[in-house]
């Protein structure tokens, strides 16, 4: 139930909608904004003037964009990517990343360090904080900071960003965001989310699933998680822990899983089974997985058999998810991207056996368009969200 | 992007919200409506007067409802359940049902017939149409008809209600709704949906999961489907075919499934495996399943072993869904209700092994509050939806 919104509420809503459009789609002519947003020219002009005055966008007369036709110059609105920024941090299984991301999703600066397996929380917080300090020193004068986001390969409690469990990282109930805020200093609140969830949102808004409202983004490293978009919304369940598809039991007689169960999907498609099948059980890490994929592409028979077997299980589990969600697109992210590239035939074939025709008949299997950057851009989105909800607030 | 809504648009929205509240919660005092809907007394009075004039609700001074305290009489608003009605039809595996349902979800009249397995579409349409004709003859003068809904144990295309596949019923690509409209005559459009989906919505709004926004409703007969509520919304995927959890492969070395795959969840928890395990593979149907459950409750060892084994697989699959959805409640409907009642211990134990603690720590396992009526009430909701969206439209 609601009372009628005031003119001011409508204006703020429209400012947010316009800024979000520019943030997602980049430079756009006023004429195109008029069409896309269904508002008249004078309203678009007034909104753009407000956003320009707030230093969030710029306007310039330019030759027509995107049309390829000659024509008279049009006013083009661009996000102030180099001035308005967020800090973005990610903790992956084998690496730590930090970036400064401009409005519009542009990576302005970035840092990266390896993360040895078994590294404790405190030991990850310090290098990430140092990266922020380094990047901060280079921020041009007059820039506007909007906030910070962290994406992590673990289960994040929605209410407060607590990392409940990061089995492949080895942490339980760690307030990683709070620790980072304390170490960095003067950074404001740190928004925390699961890496598959934020990657899914970015591929949904700007990447391989742009325009598709029902999407499953699989993220693989040691384990497997999913970011799930249903009806255009990211779904994470009651406490924020949904999407743990890696712990869907697909082989009850299979291997024990780190979670204490047996035959979880990730015991068949994660890093360890792939390396073991390839006769490389003594190795670990992303590079070792990519080496198996490379060997398979070069014709190494053992590596090929390993990748094919993983592909069979990957197709089976994706088939299960397709029956449950009837999605338009499944995106293979993390190391599953590379597995998909060499095992697409096995995956598709097994998927077709498992998924009902009605559930799969419009499905597209895709690799990420933004690659590993999706996680960094997605973590920044957590911070940009407040700005986009109320640009002048 | 939007322009400011007019006063008239706000009024229509508020009329819909008030009527929906009365439709779901039944008789409610004006005082309580004021609190629940956050509008002042005079606005509630004006809206109620409009709905009364339209013949959708009645108002009467009554002693206070629900408070148990003495107090001065209050104006109580009730849905016009006996005047405003929809037709509701369901096609289950073993039975056909028809009802006339009043605003507020009250069953005013009902009919039922057995459905022999293998019955063709045309043969189901005729008895259902006859039921409607019979009920129509008894409709009191001055009643207001709002529409008709059909819930079916099959996959329904959202765009047009086409039944794409009803494997346990044996139909493929049948326009059942259209056939019913033609046979009944003068009944308006027939809204069609999956039986698990509509049952889930009803248990979510009025039943075992009222007030819970993340809910999985399992519906079992020969096969198993799910109605899934995420963030308060029913999710059915791109084409409307999601929720086919019965075809989640959980035992790759298991039995062939009617869908062409192998080891689907329903090959372990559906009607056939339960009857086979109980040594009654020569029987079929809901009554045969309930007889096994009864025998198990009475101490029949073979029946107990059968129910326990099914319970193990039921717990495993629910654990998978809990990891994927992190729901607040799982409801066991159809014949799974009865299996749950005797195998709750096995189900809970296996669920706890499979589901990650964070995903399951607030989960409630429940039986439906509305039983089999949920499907009939839910099918009627499809028809009431238009009225609730714009009561005076």
XYZ file of C-alpha atoms in Angstrom:
786
model
C 0.000 0.000 0.000
C 1.338 3.409 -0.825
C 0.509 7.046 -1.108
C 1.181 8.761 -4.429
C 4.917 9.488 -4.877
C 5.832 13.154 -4.935
C 7.323 14.852 -7.990
C 10.628 14.855 -6.130
C 10.455 11.079 -5.543
C 9.716 10.514 -9.219
C 12.633 12.759 -10.198
C 15.035 10.839 -7.941
C 13.791 7.544 -9.313
C 14.302 8.765 -12.862
C 17.770 10.117 -12.072
C 18.710 6.673 -10.784
C 17.270 4.939 -13.827
C 19.153 7.236 -16.216
C 22.455 6.940 -14.349
C 22.067 3.149 -14.167
C 21.508 3.036 -17.917
C 24.689 5.034 -18.569
C 26.594 2.999 -15.987
C 25.653 -0.255 -17.717
C 25.586 0.760 -21.379
C 28.232 3.476 -21.457
C 28.133 6.527 -23.715
C 24.609 7.053 -25.045
C 23.125 9.886 -27.073
C 20.277 11.928 -25.627
C 18.145 10.787 -28.536
C 18.739 7.143 -27.664
C 18.057 7.787 -23.976
C 14.736 9.338 -24.948
C 13.790 6.164 -26.800
C 15.203 3.659 -24.311
C 13.770 5.248 -21.194
C 10.451 6.380 -22.624
C 10.768 9.966 -21.418
C 10.526 13.105 -23.500
C 13.526 15.171 -24.622
C 13.074 17.955 -22.131
C 12.882 15.551 -19.164
C 16.031 13.744 -20.326
C 17.714 17.138 -20.698
C 16.784 18.196 -17.167
C 17.886 14.886 -15.632
C 21.169 14.951 -17.532
C 21.818 18.504 -16.401
C 21.334 17.451 -12.772
C 23.683 14.469 -13.144
C 26.246 16.668 -14.913
C 26.079 19.248 -12.142
C 26.649 16.444 -9.616
C 29.780 15.392 -11.506
C 28.405 11.957 -12.380
C 28.171 12.273 -16.168
C 29.500 14.532 -18.912
C 27.776 15.704 -22.071
C 29.403 16.548 -25.377
C 28.236 17.054 -28.940
C 29.509 14.156 -31.023
C 28.886 12.475 -34.324
C 26.121 9.842 -33.999
C 27.130 6.728 -32.053
C 26.412 3.156 -33.074
C 24.211 3.969 -36.009
C 26.966 3.897 -38.589
C 25.015 6.540 -40.475
C 26.078 10.067 -41.148
C 23.945 12.638 -39.390
C 24.014 15.770 -37.379
C 25.955 15.656 -34.129
C 24.015 14.643 -31.066
C 24.593 15.295 -27.376
C 26.255 12.200 -25.973
C 26.096 11.394 -22.260
C 29.053 9.529 -20.724
C 29.694 8.226 -17.220
C 32.412 10.105 -15.316
C 34.438 6.915 -15.156
C 37.751 8.517 -14.310
C 36.337 10.676 -11.498
C 33.720 8.539 -9.710
C 35.079 5.262 -8.392
C 34.804 2.342 -5.980
C 37.371 -0.027 -4.547
C 36.886 -3.639 -5.425
C 38.542 -6.613 -3.755
C 38.332 -10.317 -4.470
C 39.605 -13.313 -2.556
C 39.865 -16.295 -4.843
C 41.274 -19.676 -3.968
C 44.685 -19.017 -5.481
C 44.831 -15.254 -5.744
C 43.982 -11.914 -4.193
C 42.849 -9.015 -6.390
C 42.221 -5.350 -5.799
C 41.069 -2.707 -8.235
C 39.829 0.820 -8.457
C 36.748 0.747 -10.675
C 35.217 3.806 -12.296
C 31.519 4.456 -12.784
C 30.559 2.533 -15.896
C 32.563 -0.498 -14.750
C 35.949 0.699 -16.038
C 39.008 -0.734 -14.326
C 41.183 2.311 -13.522
C 43.894 0.577 -11.529
C 44.524 -2.950 -10.349
C 46.787 -5.125 -8.238
C 47.106 -8.893 -7.826
C 48.974 -11.309 -5.585
C 49.072 -15.070 -5.327
C 47.312 -16.601 -2.348
C 49.057 -19.697 -1.038
C 46.564 -22.398 -0.075
C 45.991 -22.374 3.644
C 46.626 -18.635 3.988
C 44.797 -17.308 7.059
C 42.356 -14.410 7.011
C 44.715 -11.975 8.666
C 47.366 -12.765 6.081
C 44.968 -11.990 3.212
C 43.688 -8.775 4.756
C 47.092 -7.119 4.970
C 48.129 -7.381 1.288
C 44.646 -6.343 0.135
C 44.758 -3.303 2.412
C 48.223 -2.424 1.061
C 46.887 -2.575 -2.492
C 44.165 -0.101 -1.556
C 46.696 2.198 0.086
C 48.893 2.103 -3.051
C 45.976 2.806 -5.369
C 44.681 5.547 -3.099
C 47.976 7.405 -3.427
C 47.404 7.648 -7.183
C 43.803 8.874 -7.124
C 43.581 12.144 -9.091
C 42.453 15.209 -7.162
C 38.745 15.973 -7.450
C 37.745 12.313 -7.642
C 34.684 11.049 -5.822
C 34.798 7.834 -3.818
C 31.534 5.873 -3.535
C 32.439 2.802 -1.493
C 34.079 -0.612 -1.431
C 33.019 -4.151 -2.237
C 34.511 -7.584 -1.627
C 33.725 -10.776 -3.533
C 34.843 -14.020 -1.977
C 34.805 -17.704 -2.899
C 32.678 -18.588 0.125
C 29.228 -18.417 1.692
C 28.288 -14.930 2.779
C 25.534 -14.095 5.255
C 23.332 -11.502 3.575
C 22.428 -9.668 6.777
C 25.934 -8.516 7.652
C 28.456 -9.873 5.146
C 29.860 -12.426 7.584
C 31.702 -15.212 5.724
C 30.004 -18.286 7.132
C 31.989 -20.912 5.319
C 34.566 -20.851 2.611
C 35.329 -24.562 2.419
C 37.767 -24.363 -0.446
C 39.532 -21.464 1.263
C 39.414 -23.082 4.688
C 37.687 -20.327 6.678
C 34.633 -20.559 8.908
C 32.680 -17.664 10.413
C 35.155 -14.917 9.664
C 34.107 -11.244 9.542
C 36.474 -10.629 6.625
C 34.801 -7.378 5.586
C 35.152 -5.883 9.053
C 38.798 -6.937 9.236
C 39.468 -5.246 5.890
C 37.699 -2.045 6.913
C 39.819 -1.874 10.041
C 43.078 -2.575 8.205
C 42.436 -0.182 5.326
C 41.052 2.665 7.442
C 38.748 5.447 6.252
C 37.111 3.300 3.584
C 33.478 3.278 4.782
C 31.344 0.150 4.829
C 32.594 -2.883 2.902
C 29.856 -4.738 1.021
C 30.580 -8.475 0.849
C 29.111 -11.110 -1.462
C 29.854 -14.452 -3.018
C 32.066 -14.358 -6.106
C 29.715 -16.453 -8.262
C 26.767 -14.221 -7.341
C 28.467 -10.959 -8.308
C 29.987 -12.471 -11.455
C 26.543 -13.680 -12.485
C 25.083 -10.198 -12.076
C 27.820 -8.636 -14.197
C 27.511 -11.182 -16.998
C 23.741 -10.652 -16.784
C 23.928 -6.864 -17.071
C 26.988 -6.346 -19.297
C 28.245 -9.679 -20.532
C 27.428 -13.042 -22.040
C 23.857 -13.048 -20.711
C 22.931 -9.418 -21.323
C 19.211 -9.215 -21.979
C 18.563 -12.705 -20.566
C 16.582 -12.867 -17.355
C 17.073 -16.508 -16.381
C 20.744 -17.344 -16.092
C 22.988 -19.774 -14.251
C 26.622 -18.720 -13.869
C 28.854 -21.568 -12.723
C 32.080 -20.645 -11.023
C 34.650 -23.393 -10.643
C 37.939 -23.563 -8.783
C 38.589 -26.269 -6.188
C 34.849 -26.285 -5.646
C 31.878 -25.157 -7.678
C 29.312 -22.481 -6.897
C 26.609 -20.791 -8.904
C 25.227 -17.319 -9.225
C 21.594 -17.700 -10.218
C 19.483 -15.035 -11.904
C 15.744 -15.692 -12.044
C 13.368 -13.199 -13.609
C 16.243 -10.708 -13.740
C 16.932 -10.971 -10.000
C 19.892 -12.590 -8.284
C 18.546 -15.275 -5.946
C 20.507 -16.266 -2.874
C 17.870 -17.711 -0.540
C 16.800 -16.965 2.994
C 20.159 -16.265 4.614
C 22.144 -15.545 1.455
C 23.674 -19.012 1.141
C 21.889 -20.390 -1.921
C 23.675 -21.394 -5.118
C 25.805 -24.086 -3.479
C 25.357 -26.332 -6.480
C 28.768 -27.888 -5.931
C 27.229 -29.739 -2.990
C 24.382 -31.212 -4.990
C 24.891 -34.967 -4.581
C 25.083 -36.545 -8.049
C 26.971 -39.730 -7.238
C 25.962 -41.201 -3.864
C 28.608 -43.908 -4.199
C 31.291 -41.383 -5.123
C 34.140 -39.713 -3.302
C 33.967 -38.067 0.130
C 33.619 -34.298 -0.088
C 35.284 -31.632 2.038
C 31.802 -30.739 3.330
C 31.431 -34.129 5.024
C 28.975 -35.540 2.501
C 29.801 -37.908 -0.383
C 29.429 -37.710 -4.131
C 28.843 -33.948 -4.282
C 29.031 -32.516 -7.799
C 32.369 -30.858 -7.039
C 33.914 -34.239 -6.177
C 33.400 -35.047 -9.884
C 34.069 -31.721 -11.599
C 36.281 -29.720 -9.220
C 40.017 -29.262 -9.429
C 41.039 -32.397 -7.513
C 39.141 -34.999 -9.576
C 40.351 -33.437 -12.834
C 43.991 -33.498 -11.718
C 43.635 -37.007 -10.301
C 42.073 -38.358 -13.502
C 44.857 -36.701 -15.492
C 47.463 -38.482 -13.400
C 48.521 -35.220 -11.785
C 47.082 -35.734 -8.314
C 50.285 -34.370 -6.802
C 49.618 -30.889 -8.177
C 47.047 -28.240 -7.363
C 45.908 -24.800 -8.348
C 44.431 -22.977 -11.300
C 47.591 -23.245 -13.372
C 47.671 -27.009 -12.947
C 44.064 -27.232 -14.175
C 44.804 -25.053 -17.177
C 47.823 -27.243 -17.935
C 45.566 -30.307 -18.152
C 43.188 -28.455 -20.456
C 46.135 -27.346 -22.625
C 47.464 -30.898 -22.761
C 44.027 -32.163 -23.807
C 43.863 -29.563 -26.579
C 47.301 -30.636 -27.788
C 46.108 -34.252 -28.004
C 47.445 -35.753 -24.758
C 45.271 -38.868 -24.432
C 45.253 -39.103 -20.628
C 44.396 -35.422 -20.302
C 41.654 -35.785 -22.914
C 40.098 -38.714 -21.086
C 40.196 -36.746 -17.828
C 38.565 -33.692 -19.353
C 35.928 -35.817 -21.076
C 34.996 -37.610 -17.895
C 34.700 -34.316 -16.045
C 32.668 -33.038 -18.986
C 30.221 -35.920 -18.617
C 29.608 -35.079 -14.968
C 29.497 -31.389 -15.761
C 26.779 -32.033 -18.341
C 24.830 -34.193 -15.915
C 24.790 -31.537 -13.205
C 23.979 -28.748 -15.643
C 21.103 -30.923 -16.873
C 19.810 -31.134 -13.296
C 19.959 -27.364 -12.950
C 18.259 -26.872 -16.299
C 15.374 -29.090 -15.149
C 15.079 -27.095 -11.942
C 15.461 -23.576 -13.382
C 14.559 -23.727 -17.094
C 17.191 -21.007 -17.749
C 17.982 -19.243 -21.010
C 21.745 -19.354 -20.516
C 24.365 -21.282 -18.574
C 27.762 -19.584 -18.310
C 30.892 -21.541 -17.443
C 33.178 -19.389 -15.297
C 36.386 -19.837 -13.346
C 38.339 -22.886 -14.451
C 35.102 -24.441 -15.758
C 35.428 -21.998 -18.655
C 38.489 -23.850 -19.876
C 37.009 -27.265 -19.188
C 33.947 -26.231 -21.202
C 36.071 -25.160 -24.154
C 37.549 -28.642 -24.577
C 34.619 -30.743 -23.351
C 31.671 -28.880 -24.901
C 30.597 -31.946 -26.878
C 30.446 -34.219 -23.816
C 28.718 -31.535 -21.772
C 26.067 -30.862 -24.397
C 25.435 -34.507 -25.053
C 25.009 -35.444 -21.389
C 22.924 -32.316 -20.777
C 20.596 -33.352 -23.583
C 20.149 -36.805 -22.023
C 19.373 -35.422 -18.573
C 17.357 -32.279 -19.267
C 13.759 -32.474 -20.435
C 13.316 -31.046 -23.955
C 10.942 -28.274 -22.796
C 13.451 -27.148 -20.154
C 16.434 -27.073 -22.493
C 15.052 -26.169 -25.895
C 16.042 -22.496 -25.672
C 19.218 -22.927 -23.632
C 22.518 -21.308 -24.621
C 25.820 -22.504 -23.193
C 28.344 -19.687 -22.947
C 31.741 -18.664 -21.639
C 31.996 -15.381 -19.710
C 32.520 -12.239 -21.774
C 34.226 -10.392 -18.965
C 36.379 -13.306 -17.881
C 37.923 -12.968 -14.464
C 37.194 -9.235 -14.445
C 33.529 -10.015 -13.796
C 34.305 -10.675 -10.132
C 36.131 -7.369 -9.696
C 33.520 -5.358 -11.566
C 30.791 -7.214 -9.650
C 32.318 -6.466 -6.253
C 32.399 -2.784 -7.223
C 28.724 -2.966 -8.209
C 27.908 -3.708 -4.566
C 29.352 -0.285 -3.733
C 27.884 1.536 -6.761
C 24.410 0.258 -5.917
C 23.767 2.963 -3.302
C 24.761 5.703 -5.730
C 22.555 4.301 -8.480
C 19.569 3.985 -6.138
C 19.695 7.715 -5.350
C 22.357 9.598 -7.338
C 21.920 12.922 -5.528
C 21.199 11.404 -2.090
C 11.428 4.971 -15.911
C 8.026 6.317 -15.059
C 5.933 9.417 -14.773
C 4.216 10.130 -11.435
C 1.100 7.969 -10.998
C -2.194 9.804 -10.883
C -4.441 9.843 -7.825
C -6.706 7.465 -9.705
C -3.856 4.996 -10.315
C -2.934 5.096 -6.628
C -6.572 4.509 -5.654
C -6.820 1.483 -7.945
C -3.580 0.099 -6.574
C -4.822 0.534 -3.009
C -8.186 -1.042 -3.832
C -6.323 -4.072 -5.135
C -4.087 -4.247 -2.087
C -7.036 -4.066 0.297
C -9.084 -6.638 -1.589
C -6.073 -8.961 -1.795
C -5.601 -8.665 1.964
C -9.240 -9.607 2.613
C -9.055 -12.375 -0.006
C -6.047 -13.953 1.731
C -6.745 -13.218 5.400
C -10.540 -13.298 5.462
C -12.692 -11.143 7.753
C -10.651 -8.240 9.081
C -11.687 -5.224 11.135
C -11.217 -1.737 9.727
C -8.933 -0.988 12.652
C -6.675 -3.914 11.754
C -6.700 -2.952 8.068
C -5.539 0.526 9.058
C -2.587 -0.979 10.915
C -1.714 -3.705 8.407
C -1.924 -1.550 5.300
C -0.459 1.615 6.767
C -3.275 3.871 5.565
C -5.388 6.198 7.657
C -8.942 5.410 8.774
C -10.656 7.678 6.295
C -8.772 6.188 3.337
C -9.630 2.654 4.464
C -13.249 3.762 4.844
C -13.364 5.182 1.330
C -11.727 2.114 -0.235
C -14.024 -0.248 1.645
C -17.052 1.740 0.533
C -15.946 1.402 -3.099
C -15.412 -2.350 -2.749
C -18.762 -2.734 -0.992
C -20.520 -0.802 -3.749
C -18.879 -3.118 -6.294
C -20.263 -6.133 -4.423
C -16.829 -7.508 -3.566
C -16.893 -7.162 0.222
C -19.466 -6.603 2.979
C -19.140 -4.565 6.152
C -20.882 -5.194 9.470
C -20.428 -4.039 13.029
C -19.210 -6.980 15.081
C -17.533 -7.749 18.375
C -13.738 -7.530 18.031
C -12.181 -10.356 16.032
C -9.093 -12.299 17.043
C -8.186 -10.193 20.061
C -10.086 -12.275 22.593
C -10.629 -9.053 24.547
C -13.948 -7.414 25.230
C -14.312 -4.083 23.516
C -16.639 -1.957 21.492
C -17.886 -3.404 18.241
C -15.787 -2.658 15.175
C -16.634 -2.574 11.498
C -15.526 -5.903 10.034
C -14.824 -6.314 6.321
C -15.502 -9.717 4.761
C -14.995 -11.045 1.240
C -18.220 -11.712 -0.670
C -17.298 -15.391 -0.865
C -20.739 -16.673 -1.721
C -21.318 -14.137 -4.525
C -17.979 -13.697 -6.303
C -16.547 -16.914 -7.651
C -14.241 -18.707 -10.064
C -14.272 -22.186 -11.538
C -11.312 -24.326 -10.665
C -10.296 -27.559 -12.364
C -7.449 -29.953 -11.659
C -6.163 -32.936 -13.572
C -4.181 -35.188 -11.297
C -2.692 -38.553 -12.182
C -5.538 -40.569 -10.693
C -8.367 -38.089 -10.436
C -10.200 -35.158 -11.969
C -11.524 -32.361 -9.754
C -13.740 -29.377 -10.327
C -14.868 -26.735 -7.880
C -16.580 -23.416 -7.635
C -14.403 -21.251 -5.402
C -15.568 -18.047 -3.752
C -13.503 -14.923 -3.226
C -11.458 -15.583 -0.112
C -10.625 -19.094 -1.277
C -13.818 -20.744 -0.026
C -14.881 -23.940 -1.767
C -18.577 -23.432 -2.579
C -19.191 -26.572 -4.583
C -17.043 -29.437 -5.782
C -17.035 -32.549 -7.919
C -14.523 -35.368 -8.354
C -14.066 -38.365 -10.606
C -11.421 -41.048 -10.880
C -9.068 -40.778 -13.831
C -8.045 -44.164 -15.177
C -4.374 -44.211 -16.120
C -3.984 -43.769 -19.835
C -7.121 -41.655 -20.175
C -6.835 -39.386 -23.230
C -7.249 -35.624 -23.179
C -10.620 -35.653 -24.847
C -11.863 -38.136 -22.293
C -10.816 -35.874 -19.390
C -12.287 -32.737 -20.926
C -15.804 -34.061 -21.160
C -16.341 -35.029 -17.477
C -14.695 -31.791 -16.287
C -16.971 -29.763 -18.546
C -19.998 -31.677 -17.223
C -18.967 -30.840 -13.665
C -18.886 -27.156 -14.566
C -22.290 -27.402 -16.220
C -23.728 -29.071 -13.099
C -22.228 -26.494 -10.741
C -23.345 -23.638 -12.995
C -26.960 -24.773 -12.675
C -26.739 -24.217 -8.921
C -25.147 -20.760 -8.947
C -27.381 -18.365 -6.966
C -28.831 -15.424 -8.882
C -26.839 -12.198 -8.576
C -23.513 -13.999 -8.393
C -20.465 -12.629 -10.190
C -18.205 -14.904 -12.202
C -14.533 -13.873 -12.480
C -12.910 -16.644 -14.537
C -11.575 -20.181 -14.631
C -8.271 -21.848 -13.829
C -6.817 -25.284 -14.471
C -3.965 -26.927 -12.562
C -2.384 -29.961 -14.131
C 0.312 -32.474 -13.228
C 2.406 -31.529 -16.241
C 4.673 -28.907 -17.787
C 2.795 -25.811 -18.871
C 4.089 -23.211 -21.328
C 3.724 -19.847 -19.631
C 3.017 -17.923 -22.813
C -0.229 -19.666 -23.690
C -0.973 -22.431 -21.189
C -0.096 -25.196 -23.655
C 0.646 -28.449 -21.815
C 4.045 -29.340 -23.243
C 4.570 -32.603 -21.438
C 2.744 -34.437 -18.726
C 4.907 -37.556 -18.570
C 3.084 -39.192 -15.704
C -0.225 -38.463 -17.407
C 1.042 -39.457 -20.817
C 0.230 -36.316 -22.819
C 2.489 -34.260 -25.034
C 1.747 -30.829 -26.527
C -1.951 -30.746 -25.772
C -3.894 -27.461 -25.636
C -5.955 -28.763 -22.729
C -7.166 -25.318 -21.673
C -8.496 -24.523 -25.137
C -10.227 -27.890 -25.351
C -11.926 -27.238 -22.014
C -13.032 -23.743 -23.012
C -14.604 -25.146 -26.154
C -16.342 -27.986 -24.343
C -17.637 -25.885 -21.442
C -18.747 -22.901 -23.525
C -19.185 -19.328 -22.315
C -16.504 -19.634 -19.657
C -13.971 -17.005 -20.802
C -10.247 -17.630 -20.870
C -8.902 -20.640 -18.958
C -5.660 -19.935 -17.077
C -3.453 -23.026 -16.917
C -0.542 -23.792 -14.606
C 1.380 -26.637 -13.057
C -0.207 -28.204 -9.990
C 2.918 -27.958 -7.819
C 3.327 -24.276 -8.714
C -0.208 -23.269 -7.745
C -0.160 -25.431 -4.612
C 3.100 -23.773 -3.568
C 1.570 -20.322 -3.959
C -1.455 -21.230 -1.844
C 0.615 -22.774 0.952
C 2.824 -19.678 0.756
C -0.045 -17.207 1.055
C -2.540 -19.079 3.282
C -0.988 -22.292 4.501
C 2.028 -24.021 5.981
C 4.498 -21.430 4.677
C 2.502 -18.250 5.311
C 4.914 -15.419 5.977
C 7.900 -17.341 4.564
C 9.394 -15.998 1.356
C 11.686 -18.864 0.347
C 9.756 -22.088 0.053
C 9.969 -25.382 -1.818
C 6.704 -27.297 -2.205
C 7.225 -30.869 -3.365
C 4.339 -32.567 -5.071
C 4.565 -36.317 -5.471
C 2.417 -38.810 -7.340
C 3.896 -41.132 -9.963
C 6.519 -38.435 -10.470
C 7.744 -35.518 -8.432
C 7.572 -31.801 -9.197
C 8.208 -28.692 -7.175
C 6.641 -25.296 -6.826
C 9.421 -22.927 -5.837
C 8.947 -19.567 -4.131
C 11.997 -17.306 -3.979
C 11.825 -13.891 -2.377
C 8.048 -14.256 -2.241
C 7.762 -14.897 -5.985
C 6.891 -18.141 -7.743
C 9.760 -19.012 -10.087
C 9.116 -21.096 -13.150
C 11.991 -20.203 -15.478
C 12.173 -18.900 -19.007
C 9.347 -20.836 -20.624
C 7.470 -21.762 -17.459
C 8.921 -25.270 -17.187
C 11.165 -24.951 -14.109
C 10.673 -26.958 -10.940
C 11.146 -30.339 -12.610
C 13.093 -31.578 -9.601
C 11.873 -35.127 -10.171
C 14.253 -35.266 -13.113
C 17.303 -34.232 -11.132
C 19.667 -37.196 -11.545
C 20.680 -38.431 -8.093
C 21.689 -41.996 -8.917
C 23.450 -42.253 -12.285
C 23.572 -46.047 -11.984
C 19.913 -46.238 -11.061
C 16.722 -47.149 -12.882
C 15.651 -45.887 -16.303
C 13.158 -43.033 -16.063
C 10.075 -42.388 -18.176
C 11.828 -39.239 -19.450
C 14.532 -41.294 -21.162
C 17.249 -40.526 -18.643
C 18.389 -42.769 -15.774
C 18.507 -42.370 -12.001
C 16.210 -39.351 -11.847
C 15.037 -38.515 -8.326
C 11.545 -39.793 -9.093
C 12.908 -43.230 -9.977
C 13.857 -43.455 -6.279
C 10.982 -41.650 -4.534
C 8.008 -41.854 -6.907
C 5.097 -44.246 -6.718
C 6.672 -47.123 -8.660
C 9.864 -47.574 -6.602
C 7.905 -47.395 -3.340
C 5.445 -50.066 -4.479
C 8.233 -52.220 -5.924
C 10.276 -52.050 -2.713
C 7.158 -52.920 -0.721
C 6.631 -56.035 -2.832
C 3.533 -54.553 -4.453
C 4.895 -53.830 -7.898
C 1.711 -55.201 -9.431
C -0.359 -52.332 -8.029
C -0.483 -48.637 -8.829
C -2.193 -45.438 -7.818
C -2.492 -43.126 -4.861
C -4.484 -45.624 -2.802
C -1.794 -48.267 -3.251
C 0.848 -45.804 -1.996
C -1.236 -44.861 1.014
C -1.748 -48.569 1.757
C 2.045 -49.044 1.957
C 2.330 -46.056 4.307
C -0.496 -47.455 6.457
C 1.159 -50.864 6.565
C 4.444 -49.244 7.627
C 2.661 -47.364 10.411
C 1.077 -50.612 11.582
C 4.500 -52.251 11.811
C 4.701 -54.192 8.536
C 8.451 -54.789 8.202
C 8.630 -54.903 4.409
C 6.564 -51.729 4.099
C 8.712 -50.020 6.733
C 11.913 -50.898 4.881
C 10.422 -49.594 1.648
C 9.332 -46.306 3.169
C 12.682 -45.862 4.912
C 14.637 -46.412 1.712
C 12.444 -43.925 -0.114
C 12.923 -41.579 2.844
C 16.699 -41.778 2.460
C 16.498 -40.725 -1.180
C 13.907 -38.124 -0.367
C 16.252 -36.611 2.233
C 19.155 -36.659 -0.213
C 17.265 -34.788 -2.904
C 15.789 -32.287 -0.465
C 19.348 -31.716 0.774
C 20.397 -30.913 -2.799
C 17.559 -28.413 -3.131
C 18.392 -26.855 0.228
C 21.982 -26.296 -0.932
C 20.728 -24.694 -4.127
C 17.903 -22.553 -2.677
C 18.649 -22.027 1.052
C 14.861 -22.054 1.710
C 13.042 -21.433 4.990
C 10.538 -24.220 4.469
C 10.120 -27.443 2.510
C 6.555 -28.741 2.237
C 5.811 -32.350 1.338
C 2.667 -32.509 -0.789
C 0.772 -35.138 -2.760
C 1.634 -38.661 -1.667
C 4.991 -37.398 -0.360
C 3.005 -35.950 2.542
C 2.232 -39.456 3.760
C 5.734 -40.749 3.050
C 7.105 -37.817 5.073
C 4.864 -38.627 8.033
C 6.366 -42.104 8.445
C 9.918 -41.417 7.219
C 10.600 -38.006 8.791
C 13.572 -39.337 10.748
C 15.301 -40.792 7.669
C 14.554 -37.683 5.646
C 15.898 -35.293 8.270
C 18.998 -37.360 8.918
C 19.932 -37.680 5.242
C 19.115 -34.017 4.650
C 21.480 -33.047 7.460
C 24.284 -35.099 5.888
C 23.812 -33.573 2.453
C 22.929 -29.948 3.171
C 25.563 -27.482 4.350
C 24.837 -26.189 7.865
C 24.461 -22.560 6.728
C 21.914 -23.599 4.095
C 19.794 -25.728 6.423
C 20.094 -24.089 9.817
C 16.754 -22.297 9.620
C 14.873 -24.868 7.571
C 11.423 -26.156 8.565
C 9.999 -29.362 7.115
C 6.223 -29.253 6.874
C 3.137 -31.011 5.550
C 0.580 -28.915 3.643
C -2.065 -27.162 5.717
C -4.572 -27.107 2.882
C -3.949 -30.676 1.785
C -5.268 -31.538 -1.636
C -7.478 -28.445 -1.661
C -4.388 -26.313 -2.283
C -4.433 -27.318 -5.956
C -8.100 -26.362 -6.399
C -7.756 -23.096 -4.504
C -4.535 -22.380 -6.409
C -6.120 -22.953 -9.809
C -8.857 -20.491 -8.829
C -6.184 -17.953 -7.821
C -5.100 -17.853 -11.467
C -8.553 -16.534 -12.280
C -8.881 -14.235 -9.243
C -5.571 -12.580 -10.086
C -7.105 -10.237 -12.668
C -9.783 -9.100 -10.240
C -7.238 -8.480 -7.468
C -4.971 -6.508 -9.792
C -7.763 -4.026 -10.572
C -10.964 -4.696 -8.584
C -13.089 -2.078 -10.370
C -11.482 -2.560 -13.807
